[in-house]
PDB file of C-alpha atoms in Angstrom:
ATOM      1  CA  MET A   1      64.358 -13.299  25.230  1.00  0.00           C
ATOM      2  CA  ASN A   2      64.873 -16.165  22.749  1.00  0.00           C
ATOM      3  CA  GLU A   3      66.339 -19.467  23.908  1.00  0.00           C
ATOM      4  CA  ALA A   4      69.832 -18.800  22.552  1.00  0.00           C
ATOM      5  CA  HIS A   5      70.022 -15.416  24.233  1.00  0.00           C
ATOM      6  CA  GLU A   6      68.915 -16.964  27.506  1.00  0.00           C
ATOM      7  CA  PHE A   7      71.596 -19.648  27.127  1.00  0.00           C
ATOM      8  CA  PHE A   8      74.308 -17.033  26.556  1.00  0.00           C
ATOM      9  CA  ASN A   9      72.865 -14.394  28.883  1.00  0.00           C
ATOM     10  CA  ARG A  10      76.036 -13.805  30.923  1.00  0.00           C
ATOM     11  CA  GLN A  11      78.141 -13.337  27.808  1.00  0.00           C
ATOM     12  CA  ILE A  12      75.601 -11.011  26.239  1.00  0.00           C
ATOM     13  CA  LYS A  13      76.079  -8.804  29.294  1.00  0.00           C
ATOM     14  CA  LEU A  14      79.741  -8.599  28.281  1.00  0.00           C
ATOM     15  CA  TRP A  15      79.425  -7.740  24.602  1.00  0.00           C
ATOM     16  CA  GLY A  16      75.787  -7.509  23.554  1.00  0.00           C
ATOM     17  CA  GLU A  17      73.416  -9.591  21.451  1.00  0.00           C
ATOM     18  CA  GLU A  18      74.872  -8.626  18.076  1.00  0.00           C
ATOM     19  CA  THR A  19      78.377  -9.802  18.975  1.00  0.00           C
ATOM     20  CA  GLN A  20      77.050 -12.984  20.577  1.00  0.00           C
ATOM     21  CA  ASP A  21      74.947 -13.751  17.505  1.00  0.00           C
ATOM     22  CA  SER A  22      78.017 -13.236  15.286  1.00  0.00           C
ATOM     23  CA  LEU A  23      79.779 -16.152  16.981  1.00  0.00           C
ATOM     24  CA  ALA A  24      77.259 -18.531  15.429  1.00  0.00           C
ATOM     25  CA  SER A  25      78.887 -17.928  12.028  1.00  0.00           C
ATOM     26  CA  LYS A  26      82.455 -18.508  13.231  1.00  0.00           C
ATOM     27  CA  LYS A  27      84.405 -21.596  12.214  1.00  0.00           C
ATOM     28  CA  VAL A  28      87.240 -22.906  14.386  1.00  0.00           C
ATOM     29  CA  ALA A  29      89.674 -25.742  13.675  1.00  0.00           C
ATOM     30  CA  ILE A  30      91.175 -27.422  16.737  1.00  0.00           C
ATOM     31  CA  ILE A  31      94.138 -29.608  15.837  1.00  0.00           C
ATOM     32  CA  GLY A  32      94.372 -32.314  18.473  1.00  0.00           C
ATOM     33  CA  SER A  33      91.598 -33.678  20.680  1.00  0.00           C
ATOM     34  CA  GLY A  34      93.657 -34.488  23.762  1.00  0.00           C
ATOM     35  CA  GLY A  35      94.061 -32.432  26.929  1.00  0.00           C
ATOM     36  CA  LEU A  36      94.239 -28.995  25.332  1.00  0.00           C
ATOM     37  CA  GLY A  37      91.719 -29.894  22.651  1.00  0.00           C
ATOM     38  CA  CYS A  38      89.142 -31.039  25.202  1.00  0.00           C
ATOM     39  CA  THR A  39      89.411 -27.832  27.211  1.00  0.00           C
ATOM     40  CA  LEU A  40      89.292 -25.687  24.061  1.00  0.00           C
ATOM     41  CA  ALA A  41      86.299 -27.436  22.535  1.00  0.00           C
ATOM     42  CA  ILE A  42      84.291 -27.357  25.760  1.00  0.00           C
ATOM     43  CA  ALA A  43      85.086 -23.695  26.505  1.00  0.00           C
ATOM     44  CA  LEU A  44      84.564 -22.392  22.965  1.00  0.00           C
ATOM     45  CA  GLY A  45      81.553 -24.586  22.276  1.00  0.00           C
ATOM     46  CA  ALA A  46      79.885 -23.291  25.415  1.00  0.00           C
ATOM     47  CA  SER A  47      80.727 -19.758  24.264  1.00  0.00           C
ATOM     48  CA  GLY A  48      78.603 -20.118  21.138  1.00  0.00           C
ATOM     49  CA  ILE A  49      81.061 -20.827  18.314  1.00  0.00           C
ATOM     50  CA  GLY A  50      78.945 -22.106  15.443  1.00  0.00           C
ATOM     51  CA  GLU A  51      81.169 -24.732  13.855  1.00  0.00           C
ATOM     52  CA  PHE A  52      84.210 -26.789  14.813  1.00  0.00           C
ATOM     53  CA  ALA A  53      86.609 -29.078  13.004  1.00  0.00           C
ATOM     54  CA  LEU A  54      88.120 -31.504  15.514  1.00  0.00           C
ATOM     55  CA  VAL A  55      91.198 -33.126  14.020  1.00  0.00           C
ATOM     56  CA  ASP A  56      92.775 -36.165  15.681  1.00  0.00           C
ATOM     57  CA  PHE A  57      93.450 -39.726  14.519  1.00  0.00           C
ATOM     58  CA  ASP A  58      94.320 -41.086  17.979  1.00  0.00           C
ATOM     59  CA  GLU A  59      92.210 -43.265  20.269  1.00  0.00           C
ATOM     60  CA  VAL A  60      91.422 -42.618  23.930  1.00  0.00           C
ATOM     61  CA  GLY A  61      93.698 -44.520  26.304  1.00  0.00           C
ATOM     62  CA  VAL A  62      93.179 -45.094  30.021  1.00  0.00           C
ATOM     63  CA  HIS A  63      96.323 -43.047  30.707  1.00  0.00           C
ATOM     64  CA  ASN A  64      94.759 -40.046  28.887  1.00  0.00           C
ATOM     65  CA  ILE A  65      91.607 -39.693  30.948  1.00  0.00           C
ATOM     66  CA  HIS A  66      93.066 -37.976  34.035  1.00  0.00           C
ATOM     67  CA  ARG A  67      93.996 -34.835  32.083  1.00  0.00           C
ATOM     68  CA  GLN A  68      91.765 -35.012  29.001  1.00  0.00           C
ATOM     69  CA  ILE A  69      88.525 -33.799  30.540  1.00  0.00           C
ATOM     70  CA  GLY A  70      86.330 -34.651  27.564  1.00  0.00           C
ATOM     71  CA  PHE A  71      86.730 -38.378  28.210  1.00  0.00           C
ATOM     72  CA  LYS A  72      85.539 -40.776  30.890  1.00  0.00           C
ATOM     73  CA  VAL A  73      86.266 -44.344  31.897  1.00  0.00           C
ATOM     74  CA  GLY A  74      84.776 -46.545  29.208  1.00  0.00           C
ATOM     75  CA  ASP A  75      85.812 -44.261  26.334  1.00  0.00           C
ATOM     76  CA  ASP A  76      89.156 -46.003  25.898  1.00  0.00           C
ATOM     77  CA  GLY A  77      89.561 -47.398  22.402  1.00  0.00           C
ATOM     78  CA  LYS A  78      87.232 -44.818  20.831  1.00  0.00           C
ATOM     79  CA  PHE A  79      88.515 -42.083  18.534  1.00  0.00           C
ATOM     80  CA  LYS A  80      89.168 -38.927  20.532  1.00  0.00           C
ATOM     81  CA  SER A  81      87.774 -36.525  17.958  1.00  0.00           C
ATOM     82  CA  GLU A  82      84.517 -38.474  17.694  1.00  0.00           C
ATOM     83  CA  VAL A  83      83.991 -38.649  21.454  1.00  0.00           C
ATOM     84  CA  LEU A  84      84.751 -34.946  21.792  1.00  0.00           C
ATOM     85  CA  LYS A  85      82.330 -34.079  18.981  1.00  0.00           C
ATOM     86  CA  GLU A  86      79.490 -35.825  20.791  1.00  0.00           C
ATOM     87  CA  LEU A  87      80.316 -34.103  24.081  1.00  0.00           C
ATOM     88  CA  VAL A  88      80.528 -30.613  22.601  1.00  0.00           C
ATOM     89  CA  GLU A  89      77.255 -30.928  20.709  1.00  0.00           C
ATOM     90  CA  SER A  90      75.474 -32.369  23.753  1.00  0.00           C
ATOM     91  CA  ARG A  91      76.607 -29.460  25.937  1.00  0.00           C
ATOM     92  CA  CYS A  92      75.666 -26.736  23.482  1.00  0.00           C
ATOM     93  CA  PRO A  93      72.757 -27.203  21.062  1.00  0.00           C
ATOM     94  CA  TYR A  94      73.906 -24.185  19.035  1.00  0.00           C
ATOM     95  CA  THR A  95      77.196 -25.730  17.977  1.00  0.00           C
ATOM     96  CA  LYS A  96      78.054 -28.163  15.199  1.00  0.00           C
ATOM     97  CA  ALA A  97      81.278 -30.170  15.298  1.00  0.00           C
ATOM     98  CA  THR A  98      82.836 -32.404  12.662  1.00  0.00           C
ATOM     99  CA  ALA A  99      85.356 -35.062  13.665  1.00  0.00           C
ATOM    100  CA  TYR A 100      88.232 -35.666  11.258  1.00  0.00           C
ATOM    101  CA  VAL A 101      89.950 -38.938  12.153  1.00  0.00           C
ATOM    102  CA  GLU A 102      93.148 -38.132  10.292  1.00  0.00           C
ATOM    103  CA  SER A 103      96.491 -36.361  10.575  1.00  0.00           C
ATOM    104  CA  PHE A 104      96.847 -32.612  10.202  1.00  0.00           C
ATOM    105  CA  GLU A 105      98.690 -33.147   6.928  1.00  0.00           C
ATOM    106  CA  GLU A 106      95.675 -35.010   5.531  1.00  0.00           C
ATOM    107  CA  PHE A 107      93.273 -32.445   6.929  1.00  0.00           C
ATOM    108  CA  ALA A 108      95.211 -29.535   5.422  1.00  0.00           C
ATOM    109  CA  LYS A 109      94.692 -30.975   1.929  1.00  0.00           C
ATOM    110  CA  ARG A 110      90.952 -30.424   2.263  1.00  0.00           C
ATOM    111  CA  GLY A 111      91.434 -26.699   1.717  1.00  0.00           C
ATOM    112  CA  LEU A 112      88.778 -25.689   4.245  1.00  0.00           C
ATOM    113  CA  GLU A 113      88.548 -22.130   5.560  1.00  0.00           C
ATOM    114  CA  PHE A 114      88.416 -21.116   9.215  1.00  0.00           C
ATOM    115  CA  ASP A 115      88.312 -17.952  11.272  1.00  0.00           C
ATOM    116  CA  ILE A 116      91.040 -19.303  13.551  1.00  0.00           C
ATOM    117  CA  VAL A 117      93.174 -22.452  13.800  1.00  0.00           C
ATOM    118  CA  ILE A 118      94.182 -23.603  17.274  1.00  0.00           C
ATOM    119  CA  ASP A 119      97.085 -25.927  18.016  1.00  0.00           C
ATOM    120  CA  ALA A 120      96.225 -28.513  20.651  1.00  0.00           C
ATOM    121  CA  THR A 121      98.848 -31.069  19.671  1.00  0.00           C
ATOM    122  CA  ASP A 122     101.629 -32.606  21.741  1.00  0.00           C
ATOM    123  CA  ASN A 123     104.486 -32.774  19.245  1.00  0.00           C
ATOM    124  CA  LEU A 124     106.718 -30.234  17.554  1.00  0.00           C
ATOM    125  CA  PRO A 125     106.696 -31.583  13.968  1.00  0.00           C
ATOM    126  CA  THR A 126     102.916 -31.184  13.749  1.00  0.00           C
ATOM    127  CA  ARG A 127     103.145 -27.664  15.171  1.00  0.00           C
ATOM    128  CA  ALA A 128     105.740 -26.879  12.525  1.00  0.00           C
ATOM    129  CA  ALA A 129     103.333 -28.168   9.870  1.00  0.00           C
ATOM    130  CA  ILE A 130     100.526 -26.017  11.312  1.00  0.00           C
ATOM    131  CA  ASN A 131     102.865 -23.014  11.288  1.00  0.00           C
ATOM    132  CA  GLU A 132     103.859 -23.616   7.661  1.00  0.00           C
ATOM    133  CA  TYR A 133     100.242 -24.050   6.567  1.00  0.00           C
ATOM    134  CA  CYS A 134      99.043 -20.928   8.401  1.00  0.00           C
ATOM    135  CA  MET A 135     101.891 -18.742   7.135  1.00  0.00           C
ATOM    136  CA  LYS A 136     101.269 -19.921   3.572  1.00  0.00           C
ATOM    137  CA  ASN A 137      97.547 -19.175   3.853  1.00  0.00           C
ATOM    138  CA  ASN A 138      97.845 -15.975   5.921  1.00  0.00           C
ATOM    139  CA  GLN A 139      95.910 -17.754   8.661  1.00  0.00           C
ATOM    140  CA  ALA A 140      96.079 -16.566  12.270  1.00  0.00           C
ATOM    141  CA  TRP A 141      96.586 -19.406  14.748  1.00  0.00           C
ATOM    142  CA  ILE A 142      97.066 -19.965  18.460  1.00  0.00           C
ATOM    143  CA  TYR A 143      99.815 -22.157  19.864  1.00  0.00           C
ATOM    144  CA  GLY A 144      99.799 -23.909  23.226  1.00  0.00           C
ATOM    145  CA  SER A 145     101.994 -26.463  24.941  1.00  0.00           C
ATOM    146  CA  VAL A 146     102.239 -27.988  28.410  1.00  0.00           C
ATOM    147  CA  GLU A 147     104.751 -29.998  30.392  1.00  0.00           C
ATOM    148  CA  GLU A 148     105.038 -30.814  34.088  1.00  0.00           C
ATOM    149  CA  PHE A 149     103.679 -27.660  35.857  1.00  0.00           C
ATOM    150  CA  HIS A 150     104.372 -25.102  33.127  1.00  0.00           C
ATOM    151  CA  GLY A 151     103.065 -24.095  29.730  1.00  0.00           C
ATOM    152  CA  GLN A 152     103.286 -21.687  26.824  1.00  0.00           C
ATOM    153  CA  VAL A 153     100.721 -19.795  24.750  1.00  0.00           C
ATOM    154  CA  CYS A 154     101.060 -17.524  21.730  1.00  0.00           C
ATOM    155  CA  PHE A 155      98.728 -15.972  19.173  1.00  0.00           C
ATOM    156  CA  PHE A 156     100.804 -16.245  16.002  1.00  0.00           C
ATOM    157  CA  ASP A 157     100.185 -13.701  13.283  1.00  0.00           C
ATOM    158  CA  LYS A 158     103.363 -12.450  11.582  1.00  0.00           C
ATOM    159  CA  ALA A 159     105.916 -14.412  13.604  1.00  0.00           C
ATOM    160  CA  SER A 160     107.071 -17.919  12.651  1.00  0.00           C
ATOM    161  CA  TYR A 161     107.002 -20.817  15.104  1.00  0.00           C
ATOM    162  CA  GLU A 162     110.027 -22.417  13.457  1.00  0.00           C
ATOM    163  CA  ALA A 163     112.070 -19.231  13.883  1.00  0.00           C
ATOM    164  CA  VAL A 164     111.631 -19.501  17.657  1.00  0.00           C
ATOM    165  CA  PHE A 165     111.556 -23.211  18.456  1.00  0.00           C
ATOM    166  CA  GLN A 166     113.900 -26.040  17.555  1.00  0.00           C
ATOM    167  CA  ILE A 167     111.886 -28.773  15.840  1.00  0.00           C
ATOM    168  CA  ASN A 168     112.467 -32.348  17.011  1.00  0.00           C
ATOM    169  CA  ASP A 169     110.411 -35.385  17.972  1.00  0.00           C
ATOM    170  CA  ARG A 170     111.018 -35.116  21.720  1.00  0.00           C
ATOM    171  CA  LYS A 171     108.103 -36.296  23.850  1.00  0.00           C
ATOM    172  CA  PRO A 172     106.984 -34.225  26.876  1.00  0.00           C
ATOM    173  CA  ASN A 173     107.687 -35.289  30.451  1.00  0.00           C
ATOM    174  CA  GLY A 174     104.925 -35.887  32.994  1.00  0.00           C
ATOM    175  CA  ILE A 175     102.013 -33.459  32.977  1.00  0.00           C
ATOM    176  CA  ALA A 176      99.738 -32.280  35.790  1.00  0.00           C
ATOM    177  CA  CYS A 177      96.055 -32.092  34.882  1.00  0.00           C
ATOM    178  CA  PRO A 178      95.394 -28.504  36.079  1.00  0.00           C
ATOM    179  CA  ILE A 179      98.124 -26.912  33.922  1.00  0.00           C
ATOM    180  CA  VAL A 180      96.585 -28.533  30.836  1.00  0.00           C
ATOM    181  CA  MET A 181      93.218 -26.965  31.625  1.00  0.00           C
ATOM    182  CA  HIS A 182      94.878 -23.645  32.468  1.00  0.00           C
ATOM    183  CA  ILE A 183      96.782 -23.355  29.184  1.00  0.00           C
ATOM    184  CA  GLY A 184      93.770 -24.533  27.182  1.00  0.00           C
ATOM    185  CA  SER A 185      91.658 -21.871  28.893  1.00  0.00           C
ATOM    186  CA  LEU A 186      94.195 -19.173  28.043  1.00  0.00           C
ATOM    187  CA  GLN A 187      94.133 -20.256  24.403  1.00  0.00           C
ATOM    188  CA  ALA A 188      90.333 -20.162  24.456  1.00  0.00           C
ATOM    189  CA  ASN A 189      90.354 -16.668  25.947  1.00  0.00           C
ATOM    190  CA  LEU A 190      92.633 -15.388  23.196  1.00  0.00           C
ATOM    191  CA  ALA A 191      90.439 -17.047  20.584  1.00  0.00           C
ATOM    192  CA  ILE A 192      87.173 -15.655  21.926  1.00  0.00           C
ATOM    193  CA  ARG A 193      88.594 -12.144  22.167  1.00  0.00           C
ATOM    194  CA  TYR A 194      89.728 -12.367  18.561  1.00  0.00           C
ATOM    195  CA  LEU A 195      86.440 -13.811  17.323  1.00  0.00           C
ATOM    196  CA  THR A 196      84.371 -11.151  19.101  1.00  0.00           C
ATOM    197  CA  GLY A 197      86.551  -8.334  17.764  1.00  0.00           C
ATOM    198  CA  LEU A 198      88.155  -7.449  21.094  1.00  0.00           C
ATOM    199  CA  PRO A 199      91.842  -6.402  21.118  1.00  0.00           C
ATOM    200  CA  VAL A 200      94.376  -9.253  21.168  1.00  0.00           C
ATOM    201  CA  LYS A 201      98.124  -8.776  21.442  1.00  0.00           C
ATOM    202  CA  LYS A 202      99.694 -11.003  18.787  1.00  0.00           C
ATOM    203  CA  ASP A 203     103.152 -12.540  18.395  1.00  0.00           C
ATOM    204  CA  VAL A 204     103.779 -12.447  22.144  1.00  0.00           C
ATOM    205  CA  LEU A 205     104.866 -15.701  23.796  1.00  0.00           C
ATOM    206  CA  TYR A 206     103.489 -16.190  27.300  1.00  0.00           C
ATOM    207  CA  TYR A 207     105.406 -18.605  29.527  1.00  0.00           C
ATOM    208  CA  LEU A 208     103.716 -19.697  32.756  1.00  0.00           C
ATOM    209  CA  SER A 209     105.554 -21.645  35.429  1.00  0.00           C
ATOM    210  CA  PHE A 210     105.782 -22.462  39.144  1.00  0.00           C
ATOM    211  CA  ASP A 211     109.046 -22.165  41.062  1.00  0.00           C
ATOM    212  CA  GLU A 212     110.209 -24.635  43.712  1.00  0.00           C
ATOM    213  CA  GLU A 213     108.071 -22.884  46.343  1.00  0.00           C
ATOM    214  CA  GLY A 214     104.941 -23.013  44.209  1.00  0.00           C
ATOM    215  CA  VAL A 215     104.977 -19.351  43.211  1.00  0.00           C
ATOM    216  CA  ILE A 216     103.460 -18.822  39.779  1.00  0.00           C
ATOM    217  CA  SER A 217     105.027 -16.449  37.291  1.00  0.00           C
ATOM    218  CA  THR A 218     104.183 -15.292  33.778  1.00  0.00           C
ATOM    219  CA  LYS A 219     106.886 -14.109  31.417  1.00  0.00           C
ATOM    220  CA  LYS A 220     106.245 -12.391  28.091  1.00  0.00           C
ATOM    221  CA  PHE A 221     108.500 -12.435  25.061  1.00  0.00           C
ATOM    222  CA  ASN A 222     107.944 -10.370  21.918  1.00  0.00           C
ATOM    223  CA  LEU A 223     108.647 -12.614  18.919  1.00  0.00           C
ATOM    224  CA  PRO A 224     110.482 -11.472  15.790  1.00  0.00           C
ATOM    225  CA  THR A 225     108.167 -10.845  12.847  1.00  0.00           C
ATOM    226  CA  ASN A 226     108.763 -10.749   9.119  1.00  0.00           C
TER     227      ASN A 226
END
């Protein structure tokens, strides 16, 4: 067994060496290197994705660290995408990441190609820009958002984000750390199924929440498509 196959042994048991090896050629763009972006990059990097674009112009702040698991005390003031790049590459020697310290609008002008684009942002205008870019370029993308103890995930294909959500510059309320990791993990699961050729239900919005007694529920909504 070669070193890479030993590293990914448990996944190879799921889908075989050929599928695992195919992940090394996959390119993933993660827009946002905060809470969702950290979880996504760590999970997908450890899964064997060959190349990442990590897009974020923001710096780590002390108030970020509790829920953005790629950062530690002492990282404040550093660019998030650059710190995350170093972490991902140190955890998985078979992955290459490139940090783009810029806005999504600037990044989109580069005209790069990816197997999947994943939204890990925290504002609606940027998600609308991702939606517009992906629809224009026939690019599949995965949306995720979190607030308080609930979150949403959707693999967008034919549906439009702007047809479902009202776009404004509202900032989210408080956020619990575990829900950020949970939603990021769900996004990563959808991405890895897609990249390995496993079935993925697209244009379905998943809404996860806890009620006042702490009971978790998942609702599914079929989105209108063109």
